């Protein structure tokens, strides 16, 4: 089946720094990818839709200047958390739309901001 | 209003027995899709089963079946012959057809614990 990878799988960063998370579709091209965040014991909340070659579409309440999304190619989308704060600590999951419009999820990235 | 509602925060089931996880949804779009995902402690989202709003029959995938009751707007997941490895969080999700971006809306999840 289709595979989506994320890198890194976990990261610890200091408050005020920026961290980049990569999402790759390994065996298919994905014009659309999604970024979710999940707090402990909660559901997945969609942050933004990443479209190859165009600007991301952010969900209401998500700061686009804080969570920078770049979908530079058909197999790679990146999420950069800028000026990270402890409240940004969360589990970030990406997904990609495959050929049959199914959604394939990455394994997630656990971010801890100290 | 909640689009996807999962009213069971936690469920227990005895190994080898069947269990039903509830999911109700709310949409005015006649075209939509319903999904169930399993999330073990590792965090990965594992696709289990899909039901389209126009599908005439209930979806089945191995030990998973979806009890789709359109008039009641419910899409309960039935796991037969539970195994210890089924212990995980289970999320119901909906994709509305009018939204061509294929966004998924997730329910709050149900934590299933299979007892030996």
Short mmCIF file of C-alpha atoms in Angstrom, two decimals:
data_model
loop_
_atom_site.label_atom_id
_atom_site.label_comp_id
_atom_site.label_asym_id
_atom_site.label_seq_id
_atom_site.Cartn_x
_atom_site.Cartn_y
_atom_site.Cartn_z
CA UNK A 1 0.00 0.00 0.00
CA UNK A 2 0.88 3.65 -0.22
CA UNK A 3 3.46 4.87 2.26
CA UNK A 4 3.87 8.27 3.84
CA UNK A 5 6.90 9.08 5.94
CA UNK A 6 7.59 11.86 8.41
CA UNK A 7 10.88 13.17 9.65
CA UNK A 8 11.82 13.51 12.39
CA UNK A 9 9.71 11.08 14.39
CA UNK A 10 10.36 13.10 17.51
CA UNK A 11 12.09 16.37 18.26
CA UNK A 12 12.88 18.46 21.32
CA UNK A 13 13.56 22.13 20.82
CA UNK A 14 14.02 25.18 23.00
CA UNK A 15 11.39 27.84 23.32
CA UNK A 16 11.80 30.54 20.68
CA UNK A 17 13.47 28.34 18.08
CA UNK A 18 11.95 26.99 14.89
CA UNK A 19 11.58 23.38 13.89
CA UNK A 20 10.80 21.86 10.51
CA UNK A 21 8.86 18.65 10.00
CA UNK A 22 8.91 16.84 6.66
CA UNK A 23 6.16 14.74 5.16
CA UNK A 24 6.94 12.59 2.13
CA UNK A 25 4.83 10.34 -0.05
CA UNK A 26 7.24 7.53 -0.87
CA UNK A 27 5.63 5.68 -3.75
CA UNK A 28 3.04 8.04 -5.15
CA UNK A 29 2.61 11.67 -6.05
CA UNK A 30 0.39 13.74 -3.82
CA UNK A 31 -0.94 17.05 -4.97
CA UNK A 32 -2.73 17.45 -1.66
CA UNK A 33 -1.40 16.82 1.81
CA UNK A 34 -2.89 17.63 5.17
CA UNK A 35 -1.35 18.59 8.50
CA UNK A 36 -3.02 17.64 11.76
CA UNK A 37 -2.11 18.14 15.37
CA UNK A 38 -3.16 15.90 18.20
CA UNK A 39 -2.89 16.77 21.89
CA UNK A 40 -2.64 13.91 24.39
CA UNK A 41 -5.83 11.86 24.65
CA UNK A 42 -7.57 14.07 22.10
CA UNK A 43 -8.63 13.73 18.52
CA UNK A 44 -6.86 14.88 15.39
CA UNK A 45 -7.48 18.49 14.52
CA UNK A 46 -6.88 19.60 10.96
CA UNK A 47 -4.47 22.52 10.80
CA UNK A 48 -4.11 23.12 7.09
CA UNK A 49 -4.38 21.74 3.59
CA UNK A 50 -1.14 21.78 1.66
CA UNK A 51 -1.44 22.04 -2.12
CA UNK A 52 1.53 21.50 -4.40
CA UNK A 53 2.57 24.70 -6.09
CA UNK A 54 0.19 26.97 -4.23
CA UNK A 55 -0.36 28.46 -0.81
CA UNK A 56 -1.66 26.32 1.98
CA UNK A 57 -5.22 26.70 3.20
CA UNK A 58 -5.37 27.10 6.95
CA UNK A 59 -8.24 26.13 9.20
CA UNK A 60 -9.87 28.74 11.35
CA UNK A 61 -7.81 29.61 14.39
CA UNK A 62 -4.50 28.32 13.02
CA UNK A 63 -1.83 31.01 12.73
CA UNK A 64 -0.38 30.82 9.25
CA UNK A 65 2.64 32.93 10.21
CA UNK A 66 3.46 30.54 13.01
CA UNK A 67 2.90 27.29 11.15
CA UNK A 68 4.57 27.71 7.78
CA UNK A 69 3.68 25.10 5.20
CA UNK A 70 5.57 24.57 1.97
CA UNK A 71 4.54 21.97 -0.62
CA UNK A 72 7.39 22.36 -3.04
CA UNK A 73 7.05 19.08 -4.89
CA UNK A 74 4.54 16.32 -5.50
CA UNK A 75 6.15 14.15 -2.84
CA UNK A 76 7.15 16.60 -0.11
CA UNK A 77 5.37 18.98 2.22
CA UNK A 78 7.03 20.67 5.16
CA UNK A 79 5.60 22.22 8.30
CA UNK A 80 7.77 24.73 10.12
CA UNK A 81 6.78 25.71 13.62
CA UNK A 82 8.28 29.15 14.09
CA UNK A 83 9.20 30.68 17.45
CA UNK A 84 8.01 27.57 19.20
CA UNK A 85 6.46 27.77 22.64
CA UNK A 86 5.74 24.99 25.15
CA UNK A 87 2.06 25.10 24.19
CA UNK A 88 3.08 24.05 20.67
CA UNK A 89 4.19 20.71 22.10
CA UNK A 90 2.00 18.17 20.39
CA UNK A 91 1.86 15.21 18.03
CA UNK A 92 1.87 16.41 14.41
CA UNK A 93 0.56 14.05 11.75
CA UNK A 94 0.53 14.54 8.02
CA UNK A 95 -1.51 12.73 5.42
CA UNK A 96 -1.46 12.55 1.66
CA UNK A 97 -4.18 11.95 -0.90
CA UNK A 98 -3.42 9.01 -3.15
CA UNK A 99 -4.53 8.16 -6.66
CA UNK A 100 -7.88 6.74 -5.54
CA UNK A 101 -8.44 9.74 -3.30
CA UNK A 102 -7.72 7.68 -0.22
CA UNK A 103 -5.94 9.42 2.59
CA UNK A 104 -2.69 7.89 3.83
CA UNK A 105 -1.25 9.01 7.12
CA UNK A 106 2.33 9.45 8.16
CA UNK A 107 3.61 7.96 11.42
CA UNK A 108 3.55 11.32 13.18
CA UNK A 109 6.12 13.62 14.77
CA UNK A 110 6.18 14.26 18.48
CA UNK A 111 7.32 17.79 19.25
CA UNK A 112 8.37 18.84 22.71
CA UNK A 113 9.22 22.48 23.33
CA UNK A 114 11.15 23.14 26.51
CA UNK B 1 -22.81 21.26 16.30
CA UNK B 2 -20.51 18.27 16.30
CA UNK B 3 -20.16 16.75 12.87
CA UNK B 4 -18.89 13.43 14.19
CA UNK B 5 -19.87 12.13 17.61
CA UNK B 6 -18.35 9.19 19.42
CA UNK B 7 -20.12 8.86 22.75
CA UNK B 8 -17.97 6.09 24.22
CA UNK B 9 -14.68 7.46 25.57
CA UNK B 10 -13.65 3.95 26.63
CA UNK B 11 -14.78 0.39 26.06
CA UNK B 12 -13.79 -3.01 27.39
CA UNK B 13 -14.26 -6.28 25.56
CA UNK B 14 -13.29 -9.83 26.36
CA UNK B 15 -10.87 -11.46 23.97
CA UNK B 16 -12.64 -13.38 21.18
CA UNK B 17 -15.91 -11.52 21.69
CA UNK B 18 -17.42 -8.94 19.37
CA UNK B 19 -17.62 -5.24 20.17
CA UNK B 20 -19.47 -2.31 18.64
CA UNK B 21 -18.03 1.19 18.65
CA UNK B 22 -20.61 3.91 18.10
CA UNK B 23 -20.39 6.80 15.68
CA UNK B 24 -23.05 9.28 14.63
CA UNK B 25 -22.60 12.03 12.10
CA UNK B 26 -24.27 15.19 10.97
CA UNK B 27 -24.27 16.47 7.42
CA UNK B 28 -26.70 17.94 4.95
CA UNK B 29 -24.59 16.88 1.99
CA UNK B 30 -26.06 13.84 0.20
CA UNK B 31 -22.58 12.72 -0.83
CA UNK B 32 -20.19 11.83 1.94
CA UNK B 33 -17.82 9.14 3.10
CA UNK B 34 -17.33 7.61 6.50
CA UNK B 35 -14.06 6.15 7.73
CA UNK B 36 -12.77 4.29 10.73
CA UNK B 37 -9.15 4.49 11.81
CA UNK B 38 -7.23 2.66 14.51
CA UNK B 39 -4.49 4.47 16.41
CA UNK B 40 -2.29 2.24 18.59
CA UNK B 41 -0.01 3.71 21.23
CA UNK B 42 2.69 4.23 18.59
CA UNK B 43 0.53 7.01 17.14
CA UNK B 44 0.19 5.87 13.54
CA UNK B 45 -3.25 6.11 11.98
CA UNK B 46 -4.31 2.79 10.48
CA UNK B 47 -7.17 2.81 7.98
CA UNK B 48 -9.74 0.13 8.77
CA UNK B 49 -12.87 0.56 6.69
CA UNK B 50 -14.76 2.96 4.45
CA UNK B 51 -18.47 3.46 3.72
CA UNK B 52 -19.77 5.74 1.00
CA UNK B 53 -23.12 7.42 1.42
CA UNK B 54 -24.44 5.84 -1.76
CA UNK B 55 -23.16 2.36 -1.01
CA UNK B 56 -26.05 -0.07 -0.87
CA UNK B 57 -24.34 -2.61 1.34
CA UNK B 58 -22.55 -2.30 4.62
CA UNK B 59 -18.79 -2.32 4.24
CA UNK B 60 -16.80 -5.25 5.55
CA UNK B 61 -13.04 -5.80 5.81
CA UNK B 62 -12.03 -9.01 7.48
CA UNK B 63 -13.03 -8.81 11.15
CA UNK B 64 -14.28 -5.25 10.70
CA UNK B 65 -17.75 -4.36 9.52
CA UNK B 66 -19.57 -1.09 9.44
CA UNK B 67 -23.19 -0.99 10.54
CA UNK B 68 -24.39 1.87 8.34
CA UNK B 69 -27.83 3.21 9.22
CA UNK B 70 -28.31 6.18 6.95
CA UNK B 71 -31.66 7.35 8.33
CA UNK B 72 -30.22 7.40 11.83
CA UNK B 73 -26.94 8.90 10.59
CA UNK B 74 -24.94 6.28 12.36
CA UNK B 75 -21.90 4.34 11.23
CA UNK B 76 -20.96 1.96 14.01
CA UNK B 77 -17.85 -0.18 13.75
CA UNK B 78 -18.21 -3.84 14.67
CA UNK B 79 -15.06 -5.80 15.50
CA UNK B 80 -15.64 -9.52 15.62
CA UNK B 81 -13.51 -12.02 17.51
CA UNK B 82 -11.52 -9.36 19.36
CA UNK B 83 -7.80 -9.86 19.74
CA UNK B 84 -5.40 -8.38 22.28
CA UNK B 85 -3.81 -6.40 19.46
CA UNK B 86 -7.09 -4.60 18.89
CA UNK B 87 -6.49 -2.54 22.03
CA UNK B 88 -6.10 1.01 20.70
CA UNK B 89 -7.89 4.28 20.07
CA UNK B 90 -10.50 4.16 17.35
CA UNK B 91 -11.58 7.23 15.41
CA UNK B 92 -14.58 7.70 13.20
CA UNK B 93 -14.18 10.31 10.48
CA UNK B 94 -16.27 11.88 7.73
CA UNK B 95 -15.46 13.43 4.41
CA UNK B 96 -18.19 15.60 2.93
CA UNK B 97 -18.65 15.30 -0.80
CA UNK B 98 -19.23 18.96 -1.48
CA UNK B 99 -15.80 19.68 -0.12
CA UNK B 100 -13.51 18.64 -2.91
CA UNK B 101 -10.45 19.12 -0.74
CA UNK B 102 -11.10 15.68 0.78
CA UNK B 103 -10.71 16.98 4.33
CA UNK B 104 -11.53 14.54 7.09
CA UNK B 105 -13.41 15.52 10.23
CA UNK B 106 -12.63 13.27 13.16
CA UNK B 107 -14.66 12.24 16.16
CA UNK B 108 -13.24 12.36 19.66
CA UNK B 109 -12.32 8.70 19.62
CA UNK B 110 -13.01 5.59 21.67
CA UNK B 111 -10.31 3.77 23.59
CA UNK B 112 -10.80 0.03 23.32
CA UNK B 113 -9.19 -2.34 25.78
CA UNK B 114 -9.32 -6.06 25.05
CA UNK B 115 -9.14 -8.21 28.15
CA UNK B 116 -7.43 -11.62 27.99
#
